[in-house]
Amino acid sequence: GNSVTQMEGPVTLSEEAFLTINCTYTATGYPSLFWYVQYPGEGLQLLLKATKADDKGSNKGFEATYRKETTSFHLEKGSVQVSDSAVYFCALSDTSTLTFGKGTMLLVSP
Amino acid sequence: NAGVTQTPKFQVLKTGQSMTLQCAQDMNHEYMSWYRQDPGMGLRLIHYSVGAGITDQGEVPNGYNVSRSTTEDFPLRLLSAAPSQTSVYFCASRPRTGSYNEQFFGPGTRLTVL
């Protein structure tokens, strides 16, 4: 079956530091890949997506590249802000539903 | 366009009580799903529907029932609440085609079972 593995958190960074959150997946076929973000007390919002190999999704300074050869979709940002503090979920979809990773909490201090 | 709406926002139940979590969407999406979110577990799929009159089980369906009589609504019923069902519940929807399987989430219902 499908599965998503994310690095465990929390990830603690200072403002303007470089961020990487690792995500690898197992799936049959050719899934679409997503990063969702959940701010404290809120629901999930789509951050970015990629639908085929070598696609790069980007939004709000975040990027992730769909790497089929390494089955990975790592999230990166060059300079994090305090407002980026949230839980980040990697997810894949090849049918009608999503399979999520367990989430990675990011804490950014001033 | 309200998107995906969920009610109530918060609920406290006693063990053994029943209740229905409401979910509605106004985007004419065929696919709807219910997830629960627990600390350290991510989101796990409870039930889903690919259209009115069609439902199927997800990863953790026990203790929950669903029905889909209309495209817009997808209620989740707890038959006899248990403390293990204390969680945050999210409803999501997406169109059958297009959007590359992107799902749109409601704001969640935080349920506590005592």
Coordinates of N, CA and C in Angstrom, one line a residue:
Chain A
G1 N 0.8 -1.2 0.0 CA 0.0 0.0 0.0 C 0.9 1.3 0.0
N2 N 0.2 2.4 -0.1 CA 0.9 3.7 -0.1 C 1.3 4.1 1.3
S3 N 2.5 4.7 1.4 CA 2.9 5.3 2.7 C 3.8 6.5 2.5
V4 N 3.8 7.3 3.5 CA 4.7 8.5 3.4 C 5.4 8.6 4.7
T5 N 6.7 8.9 4.6 CA 7.6 9.0 5.8 C 8.2 10.4 5.9
Q6 N 8.0 11.1 7.0 CA 8.6 12.4 7.1 C 9.6 12.4 8.3
M7 N 10.5 13.3 8.3 CA 11.4 13.4 9.4 C 10.6 13.9 10.6
E8 N 11.1 13.4 11.8 CA 10.4 13.7 13.0 C 10.8 15.1 13.5
G9 N 9.9 15.8 14.1 CA 10.2 17.1 14.7 C 10.3 17.0 16.2
P10 N 10.3 18.2 16.8 CA 10.2 19.5 16.1 C 11.5 19.9 15.5
V11 N 11.4 20.7 14.5 CA 12.5 21.3 13.8 C 12.6 22.7 14.4
T12 N 13.7 23.1 15.0 CA 13.8 24.4 15.7 C 14.9 25.2 14.9
L13 N 14.5 26.4 14.4 CA 15.4 27.2 13.6 C 15.3 28.6 14.1
S14 N 16.4 29.4 13.8 CA 16.3 30.8 14.0 C 15.8 31.5 12.7
E15 N 15.2 32.6 12.9 CA 14.8 33.4 11.7 C 15.9 33.5 10.7
E16 N 15.5 33.4 9.4 CA 16.4 33.5 8.2 C 17.3 32.3 8.0
A17 N 17.1 31.2 8.8 CA 17.8 30.0 8.6 C 17.3 29.3 7.4
F18 N 18.0 28.3 6.9 CA 17.6 27.5 5.7 C 16.8 26.3 6.3
L19 N 15.7 25.9 5.6 CA 14.9 24.8 6.1 C 14.9 23.7 5.1
T20 N 15.0 22.5 5.6 CA 14.7 21.3 4.8 C 13.9 20.3 5.7
I21 N 12.8 19.9 5.2 CA 12.0 18.8 5.8 C 12.0 17.6 4.8
N22 N 12.5 16.5 5.3 CA 12.6 15.4 4.4 C 11.3 14.6 4.3
C23 N 11.0 14.1 3.1 CA 9.8 13.3 2.9 C 10.1 12.3 1.8
T24 N 9.8 11.0 2.1 CA 9.9 9.9 1.1 C 8.6 9.2 1.1
Y25 N 8.4 8.5 0.0 CA 7.1 7.9 -0.2 C 7.3 6.5 -0.8
T26 N 6.2 5.7 -0.6 CA 6.1 4.4 -1.3 C 4.7 4.4 -1.9
A27 N 4.7 4.1 -3.2 CA 3.4 4.1 -3.9 C 3.5 3.2 -5.1
T28 N 2.3 2.7 -5.5 CA 2.2 2.0 -6.8 C 1.8 3.0 -7.8
G29 N 2.2 2.9 -9.0 CA 1.8 3.9 -10.0 C 2.5 5.2 -9.9
Y30 N 1.9 6.3 -10.3 CA 2.5 7.6 -10.4 C 1.6 8.6 -9.6
P31 N 1.9 8.7 -8.3 CA 1.0 9.6 -7.5 C 1.3 11.0 -7.7
S32 N 0.4 11.9 -7.3 CA 0.6 13.3 -7.1 C 1.2 13.5 -5.7
L33 N 2.0 14.5 -5.5 CA 2.6 14.7 -4.2 C 2.3 16.2 -3.7
F34 N 2.1 16.3 -2.4 CA 1.6 17.5 -1.8 C 2.4 17.8 -0.5
W35 N 2.5 19.1 -0.3 CA 2.8 19.6 1.1 C 1.6 20.4 1.6
Y36 N 1.1 20.0 2.7 CA 0.1 20.8 3.4 C 0.7 21.5 4.7
V37 N 0.1 22.6 5.0 CA 0.6 23.3 6.3 C -0.6 23.5 7.2
Q38 N -0.3 23.3 8.5 CA -1.4 23.6 9.5 C -0.9 24.6 10.5
Y39 N -1.4 25.8 10.5 CA -1.1 26.7 11.5 C -1.8 26.4 12.8
P40 N -1.3 26.9 13.9 CA -1.9 26.5 15.2 C -3.4 26.8 15.3
G41 N -4.2 25.8 15.6 CA -5.6 26.0 15.8 C -6.4 26.1 14.5
E42 N -5.8 25.8 13.4 CA -6.4 25.9 12.1 C -6.5 24.5 11.4
G43 N -7.2 24.5 10.3 CA -7.2 23.3 9.4 C -6.0 23.3 8.5
L44 N -6.0 22.4 7.5 CA -4.9 22.2 6.6 C -5.1 23.0 5.4
Q45 N -4.0 23.6 5.0 CA -4.0 24.4 3.7 C -2.9 23.8 2.8
L46 N -3.3 23.7 1.5 CA -2.3 23.3 0.5 C -1.2 24.3 0.4
L47 N 0.0 23.8 0.5 CA 1.2 24.7 0.4 C 1.7 24.6 -1.0
L48 N 2.0 23.4 -1.5 CA 2.4 23.2 -2.9 C 2.2 21.8 -3.3
K49 N 2.3 21.6 -4.6 CA 2.0 20.3 -5.2 C 2.9 20.0 -6.4
A50 N 3.1 18.7 -6.8 CA 3.8 18.3 -8.0 C 3.1 17.1 -8.5
T51 N 2.9 17.0 -9.8 CA 2.0 15.9 -10.3 C 2.8 14.9 -11.1
K52 N 4.1 15.2 -11.4 CA 4.8 14.2 -12.2 C 6.3 14.3 -11.9
A53 N 7.1 13.3 -12.2 CA 8.5 13.3 -11.9 C 9.2 14.6 -12.5
D54 N 10.1 15.1 -11.6 CA 10.9 16.3 -11.9 C 10.1 17.6 -11.8
D55 N 8.9 17.6 -11.6 CA 8.1 18.8 -11.4 C 8.6 19.4 -10.1
K56 N 8.6 20.8 -10.1 CA 8.9 21.5 -8.8 C 7.7 22.3 -8.5
G57 N 7.2 22.1 -7.3 CA 6.1 22.9 -6.7 C 6.7 24.0 -5.9
S58 N 6.1 25.2 -5.9 CA 6.6 26.3 -5.1 C 5.5 27.2 -4.7
N59 N 5.7 27.8 -3.6 CA 4.7 28.8 -3.0 C 5.2 29.4 -1.8
K60 N 5.1 30.7 -1.7 CA 5.5 31.5 -0.5 C 6.9 31.3 -0.1
G61 N 7.8 31.0 -1.1 CA 9.2 30.8 -0.8 C 9.6 29.4 -0.6
F62 N 8.6 28.5 -0.4 CA 8.8 27.1 -0.2 C 8.9 26.4 -1.6
E63 N 9.8 25.4 -1.6 CA 9.9 24.6 -2.9 C 10.0 23.1 -2.5
A64 N 9.6 22.3 -3.5 CA 9.8 20.8 -3.3 C 9.8 20.2 -4.7
T65 N 10.8 19.3 -5.0 CA 10.9 18.7 -6.3 C 10.6 17.2 -6.2
Y66 N 9.7 16.8 -7.1 CA 9.3 15.4 -7.2 C 10.4 14.6 -7.8
R67 N 11.1 13.7 -7.0 CA 12.2 12.9 -7.4 C 11.8 11.4 -7.4
K68 N 11.5 10.9 -8.6 CA 11.0 9.6 -8.7 C 12.1 8.6 -8.4
E69 N 13.3 8.9 -8.8 CA 14.4 7.9 -8.6 C 14.7 7.7 -7.2
T70 N 14.5 8.7 -6.3 CA 14.7 8.5 -4.9 C 13.4 8.5 -4.1
T71 N 12.3 8.5 -4.8 CA 11.0 8.5 -4.2 C 10.9 9.6 -3.0
S72 N 11.3 10.8 -3.4 CA 11.4 11.8 -2.3 C 10.7 13.1 -2.8
F73 N 10.3 13.9 -1.8 CA 9.6 15.2 -2.1 C 10.0 16.1 -1.0
H74 N 11.2 16.5 -0.8 CA 11.7 17.2 0.3 C 11.3 18.7 0.2
L75 N 10.9 19.3 1.3 CA 10.4 20.7 1.4 C 11.6 21.6 1.8
E76 N 11.8 22.7 1.1 CA 12.9 23.6 1.4 C 12.4 25.0 1.4
K77 N 13.1 25.8 2.2 CA 12.9 27.3 2.1 C 14.2 27.9 2.5
G78 N 14.6 28.9 1.7 CA 15.9 29.5 1.9 C 16.1 30.4 3.2
S79 N 15.0 31.0 3.6 CA 15.1 31.9 4.8 C 13.7 31.9 5.5
V80 N 13.7 31.2 6.6 CA 12.4 31.0 7.3 C 12.1 32.3 8.1
Q81 N 10.8 32.5 8.4 CA 10.3 33.5 9.2 C 9.5 33.0 10.4
V82 N 9.4 33.8 11.4 CA 8.6 33.3 12.6 C 7.2 32.9 12.2
S83 N 6.7 33.6 11.2 CA 5.3 33.2 10.8 C 5.2 31.9 10.1
D84 N 6.3 31.3 9.8 CA 6.3 29.9 9.1 C 6.2 28.8 10.2
S85 N 6.2 29.2 11.5 CA 6.0 28.2 12.5 C 4.6 27.5 12.3
A86 N 4.6 26.2 12.2 CA 3.4 25.4 11.9 C 3.8 24.0 11.8
V87 N 2.8 23.1 11.5 CA 3.1 21.7 11.3 C 2.9 21.5 9.8
Y88 N 3.9 20.8 9.2 CA 3.9 20.5 7.8 C 3.7 19.0 7.5
F89 N 2.8 18.8 6.6 CA 2.4 17.4 6.2 C 2.8 17.1 4.8
C90 N 3.5 16.1 4.5 CA 3.7 15.6 3.2 C 2.6 14.5 2.9
A91 N 2.1 14.5 1.7 CA 1.0 13.6 1.3 C 1.1 13.2 -0.1
L92 N 0.5 12.0 -0.4 CA 0.5 11.6 -1.8 C -1.0 11.1 -2.1
S93 N -1.3 11.2 -3.4 CA -2.6 10.8 -3.8 C -2.5 10.1 -5.2
D94 N -3.0 8.9 -5.3 CA -3.0 8.3 -6.6 C -4.4 7.8 -7.0
T95 N -5.4 8.0 -6.1 CA -6.8 7.7 -6.3 C -7.7 8.8 -5.8
S96 N -8.6 8.4 -5.0 CA -9.6 9.4 -4.5 C -9.3 10.0 -3.2
T97 N -8.2 9.5 -2.5 CA -7.9 10.0 -1.2 C -6.5 10.3 -1.0
L98 N -6.1 10.8 0.1 CA -4.7 11.2 0.4 C -4.2 10.3 1.5
T99 N -2.9 10.0 1.3 CA -2.1 9.3 2.4 C -1.1 10.3 2.9
F100 N -1.2 10.6 4.2 CA -0.4 11.6 4.9 C 0.8 11.0 5.6
G101 N 1.9 11.8 5.7 CA 2.9 11.5 6.7 C 2.4 12.0 8.1
K102 N 3.2 11.8 9.1 CA 2.8 12.1 10.5 C 3.0 13.5 10.8
G103 N 3.6 14.3 9.9 CA 3.7 15.7 10.2 C 5.0 16.1 10.9
T104 N 5.5 17.3 10.6 CA 6.7 17.8 11.2 C 6.4 19.2 11.7
M105 N 6.6 19.4 13.0 CA 6.4 20.7 13.6 C 7.7 21.5 13.3
L106 N 7.5 22.8 12.9 CA 8.6 23.7 12.7 C 8.4 24.9 13.6
L107 N 9.4 25.2 14.4 CA 9.4 26.3 15.3 C 10.5 27.2 14.9
V108 N 10.1 28.5 14.6 CA 11.1 29.5 14.2 C 11.1 30.6 15.3
S109 N 12.3 30.8 15.8 CA 12.5 31.9 16.8 C 13.1 33.1 16.2
P110 N 12.8 34.3 16.8 CA 13.3 35.6 16.3 C 14.8 35.7 16.5
Chain B
N1 N -18.9 31.7 -2.1 CA -18.4 30.3 -2.1 C -17.7 30.0 -0.7
A2 N -18.4 29.2 0.1 CA -18.0 29.0 1.5 C -16.9 27.9 1.5
G3 N -16.8 27.1 0.5 CA -15.8 26.0 0.5 C -16.4 24.8 1.3
V4 N -15.5 24.2 2.2 CA -15.9 23.1 3.0 C -16.2 23.6 4.4
T5 N -17.4 23.4 4.9 CA -17.8 23.8 6.2 C -18.1 22.6 7.1
Q6 N -17.7 22.7 8.4 CA -17.9 21.7 9.4 C -18.6 22.3 10.6
T7 N -19.5 21.5 11.2 CA -20.1 21.9 12.4 C -20.3 20.6 13.3
P8 N -20.2 20.7 14.6 CA -19.8 21.9 15.3 C -18.3 22.1 15.3
K9 N -17.8 23.2 15.8 CA -16.3 23.4 15.9 C -15.7 22.6 17.1
F10 N -16.5 22.6 18.2 CA -16.0 21.9 19.4 C -17.2 21.0 19.9
Q11 N -16.9 19.9 20.5 CA -18.0 19.0 21.1 C -17.4 18.2 22.2
V12 N -18.1 18.1 23.3 CA -17.8 17.2 24.4 C -18.9 16.2 24.5
L13 N -18.5 14.9 24.6 CA -19.5 13.8 24.7 C -19.1 13.0 25.9
K14 N -20.1 12.2 26.4 CA -19.8 11.2 27.4 C -19.8 9.9 26.7
T15 N -19.0 9.0 27.3 CA -18.9 7.6 26.7 C -20.3 7.0 26.5
G16 N -20.5 6.5 25.3 CA -21.8 5.8 25.0 C -22.7 6.7 24.2
Q17 N -22.5 8.0 24.3 CA -23.4 8.9 23.6 C -23.2 8.8 22.1
S18 N -24.2 9.2 21.3 CA -24.0 9.2 19.8 C -24.1 10.7 19.4
M19 N -23.5 10.9 18.2 CA -23.7 12.3 17.6 C -23.2 12.2 16.2
T20 N -23.6 13.3 15.4 CA -23.2 13.4 14.0 C -22.4 14.7 13.8
L21 N -21.3 14.5 13.2 CA -20.5 15.6 12.7 C -20.9 16.0 11.3
Q22 N -21.2 17.2 11.1 CA -21.7 17.7 9.8 C -20.6 18.2 8.9
C23 N -20.7 17.9 7.6 CA -19.7 18.4 6.7 C -20.5 18.8 5.4
A24 N -20.3 19.9 4.9 CA -20.9 20.4 3.6 C -19.9 21.1 2.8
Q25 N -20.1 21.0 1.4 CA -19.3 21.7 0.5 C -20.2 22.3 -0.6
D26 N -19.8 23.5 -1.1 CA -20.6 24.1 -2.1 C -19.9 24.2 -3.4
M27 N -18.9 23.3 -3.7 CA -18.1 23.4 -4.9 C -18.5 22.3 -5.9
N28 N -19.5 21.6 -5.6 CA -20.0 20.5 -6.5 C -18.9 19.4 -6.7
H29 N -18.2 19.2 -5.6 CA -17.1 18.1 -5.7 C -17.8 16.8 -5.5
E30 N -17.3 15.8 -6.3 CA -17.8 14.5 -6.2 C -17.2 13.7 -5.0
Y31 N -15.9 13.9 -4.8 CA -15.2 13.2 -3.8 C -15.2 13.9 -2.4
M32 N -15.6 13.2 -1.4 CA -15.5 13.7 0.0 C -14.9 12.7 0.9
S33 N -14.2 13.1 1.9 CA -13.5 12.2 2.9 C -13.6 12.8 4.3
W34 N -13.5 11.8 5.2 CA -13.3 12.2 6.6 C -12.0 11.6 7.1
Y35 N -11.2 12.5 7.8 CA -9.9 12.1 8.4 C -10.0 12.5 9.9
R36 N -9.2 11.7 10.7 CA -9.0 12.1 12.1 C -7.5 12.4 12.3
Q37 N -7.3 13.4 13.1 CA -5.9 13.8 13.4 C -5.6 13.6 14.9
D38 N -4.6 12.8 15.1 CA -4.1 12.5 16.5 C -2.7 12.8 16.6
P39 N -2.2 13.3 17.8 CA -0.8 13.6 18.0 C 0.1 12.5 17.6
G40 N 1.1 12.8 16.8 CA 2.1 11.8 16.4 C 1.6 10.8 15.3
M41 N 0.4 10.9 14.9 CA -0.2 10.0 14.0 C -0.5 10.6 12.6
G42 N -0.4 11.9 12.5 CA -0.8 12.5 11.2 C -2.3 12.4 11.0
L43 N -2.7 12.4 9.8 CA -4.1 12.3 9.5 C -4.4 10.9 8.9
R44 N -5.5 10.3 9.5 CA -5.8 8.9 9.0 C -7.2 9.0 8.4
L45 N -7.4 8.2 7.3 CA -8.7 8.3 6.6 C -9.7 7.4 7.3
I46 N -10.9 7.9 7.6 CA -11.9 7.1 8.3 C -12.9 6.5 7.2
H47 N -13.5 7.3 6.4 CA -14.4 6.9 5.4 C -14.3 7.9 4.2
Y48 N -14.7 7.5 3.0 CA -14.7 8.4 1.9 C -15.9 8.0 1.0
S49 N -16.1 9.0 0.1 CA -17.2 8.8 -0.9 C -16.8 9.4 -2.2
V50 N -17.1 8.6 -3.3 CA -16.8 9.1 -4.6 C -18.0 9.7 -5.3
G51 N -19.1 9.7 -4.6 CA -20.3 10.3 -5.2 C -21.5 10.0 -4.4
A52 N -22.6 10.7 -4.7 CA -23.8 10.5 -3.9 C -24.2 9.0 -4.0
G53 N -24.5 8.4 -2.8 CA -24.9 7.0 -2.7 C -23.8 6.0 -2.7
I54 N -22.5 6.5 -2.7 CA -21.4 5.6 -2.7 C -20.4 6.0 -1.6
T55 N -20.2 5.0 -0.7 CA -19.2 5.3 0.4 C -18.3 4.0 0.5
D56 N -17.2 4.3 1.1 CA -16.2 3.2 1.4 C -15.4 3.4 2.6
Q57 N -14.8 2.4 3.1 CA -14.1 2.5 4.4 C -12.6 2.9 4.1
G58 N -12.1 3.7 5.0 CA -10.7 4.0 5.0 C -9.9 3.2 5.9
E59 N -8.9 3.8 6.5 CA -7.9 3.1 7.3 C -8.5 2.7 8.7
V60 N -9.3 3.6 9.3 CA -9.8 3.5 10.6 C -11.3 3.7 10.7
P61 N -12.1 2.8 10.1 CA -13.5 3.0 10.0 C -14.4 2.6 11.3
N62 N -13.8 1.8 12.1 CA -14.6 1.2 13.2 C -15.1 2.2 14.2
G63 N -16.4 2.1 14.5 CA -17.1 3.1 15.4 C -17.7 4.2 14.7
Y64 N -17.6 4.3 13.4 CA -18.1 5.4 12.6 C -19.0 4.9 11.4
N65 N -20.0 5.7 11.2 CA -20.9 5.5 10.0 C -20.9 6.7 9.1
V66 N -21.1 6.5 7.8 CA -21.3 7.7 6.9 C -22.4 7.3 6.0
S67 N -23.0 8.4 5.4 CA -23.9 8.2 4.2 C -23.7 9.4 3.3
R68 N -24.1 9.3 2.1 CA -24.0 10.4 1.2 C -25.2 10.4 0.3
S69 N -26.2 11.1 0.8 CA -27.5 11.2 0.1 C -27.5 12.3 -0.9
T70 N -26.6 13.3 -0.8 CA -26.5 14.4 -1.7 C -25.0 14.7 -2.0
T71 N -24.8 15.4 -3.1 CA -23.4 15.7 -3.4 C -22.8 16.6 -2.4
E72 N -23.6 17.5 -1.8 CA -23.1 18.6 -0.9 C -22.7 18.1 0.5
D73 N -23.4 17.1 1.0 CA -23.3 16.7 2.4 C -22.7 15.4 2.7
F74 N -21.9 15.3 3.7 CA -21.2 14.0 4.0 C -21.1 13.9 5.5
P75 N -22.2 13.6 6.3 CA -22.1 13.5 7.7 C -21.4 12.3 8.2
L76 N -20.7 12.4 9.4 CA -20.0 11.3 10.0 C -20.7 11.1 11.4
R77 N -21.2 9.8 11.5 CA -21.9 9.5 12.8 C -21.1 8.6 13.7
L78 N -21.0 9.0 15.0 CA -20.4 8.2 16.0 C -21.6 7.5 16.7
L79 N -21.6 6.2 16.7 CA -22.7 5.4 17.1 C -22.7 5.3 18.7
S80 N -21.6 5.1 19.3 CA -21.5 5.0 20.7 C -20.1 5.5 21.1
A81 N -20.0 6.7 21.4 CA -18.7 7.4 21.6 C -17.8 6.7 22.6
A82 N -16.5 6.6 22.3 CA -15.5 6.0 23.2 C -14.4 7.0 23.4
P83 N -13.7 7.0 24.5 CA -12.6 7.9 24.7 C -11.5 7.9 23.6
S84 N -11.4 6.7 23.0 CA -10.4 6.6 21.9 C -10.8 7.4 20.7
Q85 N -12.0 7.9 20.7 CA -12.4 8.7 19.5 C -12.2 10.2 19.8
T86 N -11.6 10.5 20.9 CA -11.2 11.9 21.1 C -10.1 12.3 20.1
S87 N -10.4 13.3 19.3 CA -9.6 13.6 18.2 C -10.0 14.9 17.6
V88 N -9.3 15.3 16.5 CA -9.7 16.4 15.7 C -10.1 15.8 14.3
Y89 N -11.3 16.1 13.9 CA -11.9 15.5 12.7 C -11.9 16.5 11.6
F90 N -11.4 16.1 10.4 CA -11.4 17.0 9.2 C -12.2 16.3 8.1
C91 N -13.0 17.1 7.5 CA -13.7 16.7 6.2 C -12.9 17.4 5.1
A92 N -12.9 16.7 3.9 CA -12.2 17.2 2.8 C -13.0 16.9 1.5
S93 N -12.8 17.6 0.5 CA -13.5 17.3 -0.8 C -12.6 17.7 -2.0
R94 N -12.9 17.0 -3.1 CA -12.2 17.4 -4.3 C -13.0 17.0 -5.5
P95 N -12.8 17.6 -6.7 CA -13.6 17.2 -7.8 C -13.1 15.9 -8.3
R96 N -13.9 15.2 -9.1 CA -13.5 13.9 -9.6 C -12.4 14.0 -10.6
T97 N -12.4 15.0 -11.4 CA -11.3 15.2 -12.4 C -10.7 16.6 -12.2
G98 N -9.5 16.7 -12.7 CA -8.8 18.0 -12.6 C -8.2 18.2 -11.2
S99 N -7.6 19.3 -11.0 CA -7.0 19.7 -9.7 C -5.9 18.7 -9.2
Y100 N -5.6 17.7 -10.1 CA -4.5 16.8 -9.7 C -4.6 16.2 -8.3
N101 N -5.8 15.8 -8.0 CA -6.1 15.2 -6.7 C -6.0 16.1 -5.5
E102 N -5.9 17.4 -5.7 CA -5.8 18.3 -4.6 C -7.1 18.3 -3.8
Q103 N -7.0 18.2 -2.5 CA -8.2 18.2 -1.6 C -8.3 19.5 -0.9
F104 N -9.5 19.9 -0.6 CA -9.9 21.1 0.1 C -10.4 20.7 1.5
F105 N -9.8 21.2 2.5 CA -10.2 20.8 3.9 C -11.1 21.8 4.6
G106 N -12.0 21.3 5.4 CA -12.7 22.1 6.3 C -11.9 22.5 7.5
P107 N -12.4 23.4 8.4 CA -11.7 23.9 9.6 C -11.5 22.9 10.7
G108 N -12.3 21.8 10.7 CA -12.1 20.8 11.7 C -13.1 20.9 12.8
T109 N -13.4 19.7 13.5 CA -14.2 19.6 14.7 C -13.3 18.9 15.7
R110 N -13.2 19.6 16.9 CA -12.4 19.0 18.0 C -13.4 18.3 18.9
L111 N -13.2 17.0 19.0 CA -14.2 16.2 19.8 C -13.4 15.6 21.0
T112 N -14.1 15.8 22.2 CA -13.5 15.2 23.4 C -14.6 14.2 23.9
V113 N -14.2 13.0 24.2 CA -15.1 12.0 24.8 C -14.6 11.6 26.2
L114 N -15.5 11.9 27.1 CA -15.1 11.7 28.5 C -15.5 10.3 29.0

